[in-house]
mmCIF file of C-alpha atoms and ligand atoms in Angstrom:
data_model
loop_
_atom_site.group_PDB
_atom_site.id
_atom_site.type_symbol
_atom_site.label_atom_id
_atom_site.label_comp_id
_atom_site.label_asym_id
_atom_site.label_seq_id
_atom_site.Cartn_x
_atom_site.Cartn_y
_atom_site.Cartn_z
ATOM 1 C CA MET A 1 185.014 95.954 191.325
ATOM 2 C CA ALA A 2 181.140 94.743 192.300
ATOM 3 C CA LYS A 3 179.508 97.163 193.548
ATOM 4 C CA ARG A 4 175.459 97.858 195.217
ATOM 5 C CA ASN A 5 173.333 99.123 193.070
ATOM 6 C CA PRO A 6 172.023 102.233 195.167
ATOM 7 C CA SER A 7 169.058 102.765 193.030
ATOM 8 C CA TYR A 8 167.724 99.563 193.569
ATOM 9 C CA ASP A 9 164.820 99.631 196.737
ATOM 10 C CA PHE A 10 162.933 96.782 197.185
ATOM 11 C CA LYS A 11 162.333 96.225 200.379
ATOM 12 C CA TRP A 12 161.292 92.514 202.378
ATOM 13 C CA CYS A 13 158.470 92.619 204.619
ATOM 14 C CA PRO A 14 159.089 92.668 208.333
ATOM 15 C CA GLY A 15 160.074 89.400 209.657
ATOM 16 C CA CYS A 16 160.739 87.620 205.935
ATOM 17 C CA GLY A 17 162.974 84.633 206.746
ATOM 18 C CA ASP A 18 164.974 85.897 203.694
ATOM 19 C CA PHE A 19 166.819 88.276 206.205
ATOM 20 C CA GLY A 20 168.194 85.296 208.272
ATOM 21 C CA VAL A 21 169.306 83.928 204.832
ATOM 22 C CA LYS A 22 170.705 86.772 203.530
ATOM 23 C CA ARG A 23 172.988 87.318 207.003
ATOM 24 C CA ALA A 24 173.966 83.772 206.727
ATOM 25 C CA ILE A 25 174.963 84.615 203.436
ATOM 26 C CA GLU A 26 176.848 87.540 203.966
ATOM 27 C CA MET A 27 178.941 86.041 206.914
ATOM 28 C CA ALA A 28 179.771 82.991 204.719
ATOM 29 C CA LEU A 29 180.989 84.770 201.940
ATOM 30 C CA THR A 30 183.027 87.195 203.988
ATOM 31 C CA ALA A 31 184.895 84.178 206.053
ATOM 32 C CA ARG A 32 185.087 81.953 202.584
ATOM 33 C CA ALA A 33 187.249 85.565 201.346
ATOM 34 C CA SER A 34 189.086 85.169 204.401
ATOM 35 C CA GLU A 35 189.873 81.713 204.686
ATOM 36 C CA LYS A 36 191.264 81.374 201.356
ATOM 37 C CA GLN A 37 192.667 84.706 200.618
ATOM 38 C CA GLU A 38 190.737 85.924 197.970
ATOM 39 C CA PRO A 39 189.079 88.913 197.099
ATOM 40 C CA ILE A 40 185.216 88.665 197.711
ATOM 41 C CA GLU A 41 184.529 89.131 193.906
ATOM 42 C CA ASN A 42 185.657 85.543 192.932
ATOM 43 C CA SER A 43 182.134 84.828 194.571
ATOM 44 C CA VAL A 44 179.409 85.351 191.978
ATOM 45 C CA ILE A 45 175.560 85.271 193.058
ATOM 46 C CA VAL A 46 173.058 84.021 190.791
ATOM 47 C CA ALA A 47 169.620 84.920 191.534
ATOM 48 C CA GLY A 48 165.962 84.053 190.522
ATOM 49 C CA ILE A 49 163.020 85.614 190.133
ATOM 50 C CA GLY A 50 160.747 86.001 193.502
ATOM 51 C CA CYS A 51 161.423 87.727 196.553
ATOM 52 C CA SER A 52 163.881 85.701 197.532
ATOM 53 C CA GLY A 53 166.084 86.593 193.989
ATOM 54 C CA ASN A 54 166.113 90.128 195.133
ATOM 55 C CA LEU A 55 168.668 89.089 198.059
ATOM 56 C CA VAL A 56 171.484 89.876 195.072
ATOM 57 C CA HIS A 57 170.883 93.781 195.728
ATOM 58 C CA LEU A 58 170.372 93.520 199.314
ATOM 59 C CA GLN A 59 174.361 92.101 200.496
ATOM 60 C CA GLU A 60 175.442 94.196 202.875
ATOM 61 C CA GLY A 61 179.379 94.855 203.223
ATOM 62 C CA PRO A 62 181.710 93.825 200.953
ATOM 63 C CA GLN A 63 179.753 92.822 197.336
ATOM 64 C CA PRO A 64 180.423 89.679 195.139
ATOM 65 C CA PHE A 65 179.341 89.532 191.416
ATOM 66 C CA GLY A 66 175.568 89.607 191.000
ATOM 67 C CA ILE A 67 173.498 88.261 188.123
ATOM 68 C CA HIS A 68 169.982 89.001 188.467
ATOM 69 C CA GLY A 69 168.022 86.540 186.031
ATOM 70 C CA ILE A 70 164.894 85.548 184.905
ATOM 71 C CA HIS A 71 162.624 83.285 185.995
ATOM 72 C CA GLY A 72 163.625 79.363 186.655
ATOM 73 C CA ARG A 73 166.658 79.965 184.889
ATOM 74 C CA THR A 74 169.185 80.061 187.479
ATOM 75 C CA LEU A 75 171.080 76.733 186.697
ATOM 76 C CA PRO A 76 171.807 77.119 183.114
ATOM 77 C CA ILE A 77 173.060 80.593 184.540
ATOM 78 C CA ALA A 78 174.943 79.705 186.347
ATOM 79 C CA TYR A 79 176.294 76.749 184.264
ATOM 80 C CA GLY A 80 177.587 79.321 181.935
ATOM 81 C CA THR A 81 179.453 81.502 184.406
ATOM 82 C CA LYS A 82 181.199 78.184 185.952
ATOM 83 C CA SER A 83 181.826 76.713 182.549
ATOM 84 C CA ALA A 84 183.349 79.621 181.573
ATOM 85 C CA ASN A 85 185.437 80.384 184.510
ATOM 86 C CA PRO A 86 185.574 77.085 187.052
ATOM 87 C CA ASP A 87 187.638 78.962 189.533
ATOM 88 C CA LEU A 88 184.345 81.471 190.195
ATOM 89 C CA ASN A 89 182.764 80.289 193.466
ATOM 90 C CA VAL A 90 179.279 80.368 192.142
ATOM 91 C CA LEU A 91 176.186 80.992 194.604
ATOM 92 C CA VAL A 92 172.874 80.270 193.016
ATOM 93 C CA VAL A 93 169.984 81.731 195.405
ATOM 94 C CA THR A 94 166.134 81.327 194.568
ATOM 95 C CA GLY A 95 163.109 80.260 195.930
ATOM 96 C CA ASP A 96 160.994 77.209 195.896
ATOM 97 C CA GLY A 97 158.443 79.178 192.964
ATOM 98 C CA ASP A 98 161.360 79.709 190.859
ATOM 99 C CA PHE A 99 163.603 76.637 191.353
ATOM 100 C CA LEU A 100 161.096 73.965 191.862
ATOM 101 C CA SER A 101 158.093 74.734 189.407
ATOM 102 C CA ILE A 102 159.526 76.783 186.215
ATOM 103 C CA GLY A 103 163.139 75.761 187.135
ATOM 104 C CA GLY A 104 162.911 72.032 188.082
ATOM 105 C CA GLU A 105 163.586 70.761 184.821
ATOM 106 C CA HIS A 106 167.314 71.841 185.290
ATOM 107 C CA ILE A 107 167.757 70.477 188.700
ATOM 108 C CA ALA A 108 168.581 66.816 187.522
ATOM 109 C CA PRO A 109 170.742 67.422 184.746
ATOM 110 C CA GLN A 110 173.315 69.694 186.784
ATOM 111 C CA ALA A 111 173.100 67.361 189.876
ATOM 112 C CA ARG A 112 174.263 64.057 187.487
ATOM 113 C CA ARG A 113 176.726 66.395 185.582
ATOM 114 C CA ASN A 114 177.845 67.468 189.407
ATOM 115 C CA LEU A 115 178.154 71.017 188.474
ATOM 116 C CA ASP A 116 180.539 72.382 190.853
ATOM 117 C CA ILE A 117 177.937 75.236 192.065
ATOM 118 C CA THR A 118 175.833 75.869 195.568
ATOM 119 C CA VAL A 119 172.015 76.520 195.555
ATOM 120 C CA VAL A 120 170.618 77.882 198.206
ATOM 121 C CA VAL A 121 166.762 77.533 198.274
ATOM 122 C CA MET A 122 164.681 79.658 199.891
ATOM 123 C CA ASP A 123 160.781 77.810 200.844
ATOM 124 C CA ASN A 124 158.240 79.798 201.884
ATOM 125 C CA GLY A 125 155.898 77.414 200.358
ATOM 126 C CA ILE A 126 154.416 80.283 198.219
ATOM 127 C CA TYR A 127 154.803 82.574 195.665
ATOM 128 C CA GLY A 128 155.446 85.888 197.630
ATOM 129 C CA LEU A 129 156.229 88.181 195.418
ATOM 130 C CA THR A 130 153.301 87.781 193.129
ATOM 131 C CA LYS A 131 150.943 87.933 196.258
ATOM 132 C CA GLY A 132 150.435 84.654 197.643
ATOM 133 C CA GLN A 133 149.580 81.888 194.755
ATOM 134 C CA ALA A 134 150.229 77.973 195.457
ATOM 135 C CA SER A 135 153.835 77.103 194.630
ATOM 136 C CA PRO A 136 155.155 73.216 194.464
ATOM 137 C CA THR A 137 155.546 73.118 198.236
ATOM 138 C CA THR A 138 152.296 75.024 199.266
ATOM 139 C CA ASP A 139 150.406 71.932 201.015
ATOM 140 C CA LEU A 140 147.273 70.005 199.343
ATOM 141 C CA ASP A 141 144.036 71.876 200.218
ATOM 142 C CA GLU A 142 145.708 75.085 201.140
ATOM 143 C CA VAL A 143 143.422 78.093 199.601
ATOM 144 C CA THR A 144 145.609 80.680 197.515
ATOM 145 C CA PRO A 145 144.431 83.271 194.772
ATOM 146 C CA THR A 146 145.250 80.337 192.410
ATOM 147 C CA THR A 147 143.382 77.818 194.282
ATOM 148 C CA LYS A 148 140.417 78.980 195.600
ATOM 149 C CA TYR A 149 138.604 75.881 196.667
ATOM 150 C CA GLY A 150 141.864 74.314 197.724
ATOM 151 C CA LYS A 151 144.745 73.179 196.569
ATOM 152 C CA LEU A 152 144.449 69.880 194.305
ATOM 153 C CA ASP A 153 148.397 68.597 193.881
ATOM 154 C CA ASP A 154 150.714 67.079 196.770
ATOM 155 C CA ARG A 155 152.577 69.084 198.596
ATOM 156 C CA MET A 156 156.367 68.294 196.739
ATOM 157 C CA ASN A 157 158.808 67.158 198.606
ATOM 158 C CA PRO A 158 162.166 69.260 197.422
ATOM 159 C CA LEU A 159 164.670 66.744 199.233
ATOM 160 C CA MET A 160 163.239 63.826 197.661
ATOM 161 C CA VAL A 161 163.430 65.423 194.028
ATOM 162 C CA TYR A 162 167.363 66.622 194.856
ATOM 163 C CA LEU A 163 168.376 63.108 195.862
ATOM 164 C CA GLY A 164 166.394 61.322 193.204
ATOM 165 C CA GLY A 165 167.737 63.833 190.808
ATOM 166 C CA GLY A 166 171.637 63.017 192.243
ATOM 167 C CA ALA A 167 172.851 66.051 194.046
ATOM 168 C CA ARG A 168 175.884 64.979 195.623
ATOM 169 C CA PHE A 169 175.298 67.483 199.235
ATOM 170 C CA VAL A 170 172.088 67.728 200.850
ATOM 171 C CA ILE A 171 171.865 70.400 203.665
ATOM 172 C CA SER A 172 168.386 71.703 205.163
ATOM 173 C CA GLU A 173 168.191 74.094 207.393
ATOM 174 C CA LEU A 174 165.771 77.171 208.971
ATOM 175 C CA SER A 175 166.659 80.679 208.557
ATOM 176 C CA THR A 176 166.306 81.057 212.010
ATOM 177 C CA ARG A 177 169.746 79.765 212.765
ATOM 178 C CA ILE A 178 171.886 81.755 211.340
ATOM 179 C CA ARG A 179 174.957 80.619 212.796
ATOM 180 C CA PRO A 180 174.534 76.942 211.319
ATOM 181 C CA LEU A 181 173.071 78.084 208.267
ATOM 182 C CA GLN A 182 176.073 80.076 207.483
ATOM 183 C CA GLN A 183 178.512 77.211 208.297
ATOM 184 C CA ALA A 184 175.822 74.648 206.038
ATOM 185 C CA ILE A 185 176.476 77.472 203.152
ATOM 186 C CA GLU A 186 180.391 77.487 203.604
ATOM 187 C CA ASP A 187 180.572 73.682 203.879
ATOM 188 C CA ALA A 188 178.373 73.786 200.725
ATOM 189 C CA MET A 189 180.649 76.043 198.577
ATOM 190 C CA ASN A 190 183.504 74.500 199.640
ATOM 191 C CA TYR A 191 182.058 70.981 198.839
ATOM 192 C CA PRO A 192 183.462 70.450 194.470
ATOM 193 C CA GLY A 193 180.229 69.142 193.209
ATOM 194 C CA PHE A 194 176.642 70.380 193.467
ATOM 195 C CA SER A 195 175.049 71.410 196.582
ATOM 196 C CA ILE A 196 171.760 72.018 197.702
ATOM 197 C CA VAL A 197 171.042 74.061 201.296
ATOM 198 C CA HIS A 198 167.427 74.160 201.351
ATOM 199 C CA VAL A 199 166.206 76.720 203.493
ATOM 200 C CA GLN A 200 163.039 76.781 205.629
ATOM 201 C CA SER A 201 162.259 80.807 204.812
ATOM 202 C CA PRO A 202 158.848 81.730 206.350
ATOM 203 C CA CYS A 203 156.914 84.496 204.489
ATOM 204 C CA THR A 204 155.343 86.636 207.311
ATOM 205 C CA THR A 205 152.651 88.142 204.825
ATOM 206 C CA TYR A 206 151.083 85.060 203.131
ATOM 207 C CA ASN A 207 152.225 81.797 204.641
ATOM 208 C CA ASP A 208 153.737 82.386 208.264
ATOM 209 C CA THR A 209 155.181 78.923 209.070
ATOM 210 C CA TYR A 210 157.602 80.204 211.910
ATOM 211 C CA ALA A 211 155.041 79.093 214.624
ATOM 212 C CA ALA A 212 154.741 75.492 213.196
ATOM 213 C CA LEU A 213 158.236 74.902 212.504
ATOM 214 C CA LYS A 214 158.846 75.614 216.172
ATOM 215 C CA GLY A 215 155.605 74.110 217.090
ATOM 216 C CA ASP A 216 154.679 74.182 220.562
ATOM 217 C CA GLU A 217 155.721 71.288 223.355
ATOM 218 C CA GLU A 218 154.102 73.048 226.467
ATOM 219 C CA ASN A 219 150.790 72.903 224.579
ATOM 220 C CA GLY A 220 151.612 69.323 222.845
ATOM 221 C CA ILE A 221 152.633 70.571 219.614
ATOM 222 C CA LYS A 222 155.084 69.106 217.684
ATOM 223 C CA PRO A 223 157.717 71.166 215.816
ATOM 224 C CA LEU A 224 157.446 70.693 212.351
ATOM 225 C CA ALA A 225 161.266 71.023 211.979
ATOM 226 C CA GLN A 226 163.723 68.237 214.027
ATOM 227 C CA PRO A 227 167.275 68.547 214.166
ATOM 228 C CA ILE A 228 168.511 64.895 212.343
ATOM 229 C CA SER A 229 169.767 62.188 214.722
ATOM 230 C CA ASP A 230 173.704 62.016 215.042
ATOM 231 C CA ASN A 231 173.206 58.489 214.361
ATOM 232 C CA HIS A 232 171.997 59.503 210.695
ATOM 233 C CA ASP A 233 174.862 58.168 208.497
ATOM 234 C CA ALA A 234 174.924 61.267 205.528
ATOM 235 C CA SER A 235 177.304 58.930 203.503
ATOM 236 C CA ASP A 236 174.336 56.563 202.903
ATOM 237 C CA TYR A 237 172.598 57.471 200.194
ATOM 238 C CA PHE A 238 169.486 55.200 201.126
ATOM 239 C CA GLN A 239 169.183 56.478 204.848
ATOM 240 C CA ALA A 240 169.040 60.284 203.357
ATOM 241 C CA LEU A 241 166.281 59.194 201.280
ATOM 242 C CA ALA A 242 164.514 57.355 203.936
ATOM 243 C CA LEU A 243 164.914 60.773 206.256
ATOM 244 C CA ALA A 244 163.891 62.910 203.265
ATOM 245 C CA ALA A 245 160.549 60.829 203.072
ATOM 246 C CA GLN A 246 159.692 61.214 206.210
ATOM 247 C CA PRO A 247 156.872 63.551 207.531
ATOM 248 C CA GLY A 248 158.289 67.146 209.108
ATOM 249 C CA VAL A 249 161.341 69.246 208.296
ATOM 250 C CA PRO A 250 164.408 67.637 209.154
ATOM 251 C CA VAL A 251 167.500 69.543 210.245
ATOM 252 C CA GLY A 252 170.692 68.927 209.233
ATOM 253 C CA VAL A 253 173.155 67.206 206.561
ATOM 254 C CA LEU A 254 170.853 64.810 205.107
ATOM 255 C CA TYR A 255 173.446 63.234 202.463
ATOM 256 C CA ARG A 256 176.868 64.047 201.410
ATOM 257 C CA ALA A 257 178.668 61.455 199.283
ATOM 258 C CA ASP A 258 182.347 61.604 198.776
ATOM 259 C CA ASP A 259 183.497 59.909 195.930
ATOM 260 C CA THR A 260 182.742 63.119 194.039
ATOM 261 C CA VAL A 261 184.174 64.548 190.485
ATOM 262 C CA PRO A 262 183.031 67.882 189.896
ATOM 263 C CA ALA A 263 181.740 68.743 186.305
ATOM 264 C CA HIS A 264 184.773 70.854 184.958
ATOM 265 C CA ASP A 265 187.369 68.109 186.066
ATOM 266 C CA ARG A 266 185.164 65.648 183.630
ATOM 267 C CA LEU A 267 185.131 67.795 181.081
ATOM 268 C CA THR A 268 188.929 68.681 181.276
ATOM 269 C CA GLU A 269 189.739 65.031 181.171
ATOM 270 C CA ALA A 270 187.425 64.087 178.252
ATOM 271 C CA LYS A 271 188.610 67.704 176.303
ATOM 272 C CA GLN A 272 192.456 66.225 177.071
ATOM 273 C CA GLU A 273 191.484 62.333 175.779
ATOM 274 C CA ALA A 274 189.844 63.678 172.696
ATOM 275 C CA GLY A 275 192.210 66.391 172.316
ATOM 276 C CA ILE A 276 189.691 69.257 172.021
ATOM 277 C CA ALA A 277 190.792 72.799 172.837
ATOM 278 C CA ASP A 278 188.967 75.118 175.116
ATOM 279 C CA THR A 279 188.255 77.944 171.986
ATOM 280 C CA ASP A 280 186.127 75.029 169.972
ATOM 281 C CA ILE A 281 183.335 76.037 172.258
ATOM 282 C CA GLU A 282 180.656 74.132 169.951
ATOM 283 C CA LYS A 283 182.702 70.637 170.153
ATOM 284 C CA LEU A 284 183.094 71.344 173.713
ATOM 285 C CA PHE A 285 179.031 71.724 174.070
ATOM 286 C CA ASP A 286 177.567 69.439 171.055
ATOM 287 C CA GLY A 287 175.354 66.880 172.598
ATOM 288 C CA MET A 288 174.977 68.279 176.103
ATOM 289 C CA VAL A 289 171.671 69.210 177.513
ATOM 290 C CA ILE A 290 171.168 72.825 179.302
HETATM 291 FE FE1 SF4 B 301 159.026 87.927 202.261
HETATM 292 FE FE2 SF4 B 301 156.438 87.056 201.539
HETATM 293 FE FE3 SF4 B 301 157.175 89.611 201.885
HETATM 294 FE FE4 SF4 B 301 158.134 88.255 200.287
HETATM 295 S S1 SF4 B 301 155.650 88.519 200.317
HETATM 296 S S2 SF4 B 301 159.136 89.753 201.332
HETATM 297 S S3 SF4 B 301 158.676 86.479 200.917
HETATM 298 S S4 SF4 B 301 157.137 87.987 203.813
#
């Protein structure tokens, strides 16, 4: 049985967006277990380092298995977990610093491989756990402890990175929309391939973006977050790229490729063709880039 560690007492700050993401994940995992008639231990949460990574210890109710890994290496750990047992439902939880900075090099290889996992990225545009340094999604000119005279490099557009890297299912959501976020995570877990749910999850202590995301229409302030139009064709890669390139935060499904063959099916097919046994690990991974 997976068990919650009672001695782990990490606490998020009041109002942190990660609370909403945690609730959505709890509901999505419970709904999945019920729908598929499988134990919740069939799911494994692989966490990165940062405030978001502590989510793995804070799940309430029935506990999935959890791995709190090393900085930026959620994808290699998820790759090993899923390769060892393709029947597991593997969910990565990570933040913009962990996933897009030190972990950034792993995104494209796993996306192109179409590793059948779901990644939930909690983006607060800052390194919260280590007290507010600039992350890849911090805005240009932003003053932080590591950018005392303003950040010199442009803000990364993570949605463009995912699409450019070859991710097959990309959703953009907000931590405040718990029910739609639950549904997005469920859909992503059901998708047979590499899926990313990128969530704007404000850091109330170092980078509170709630007001900017919501806007203030009465005072002429447009919300940063805008629902994706019903006219958007999520199966069209170039429409998805064009939408991701626009300023602001689109909310909904950007891209969903239907012609998807997950990594483990490709591998099984290749092994059968080559006559390689499951136990011949060296031959199996010969030449593969993690
Ligand atoms: Fe959340 Fe920011 Fe506090 Fe970390 S520092 S728990 S991201 S509000």
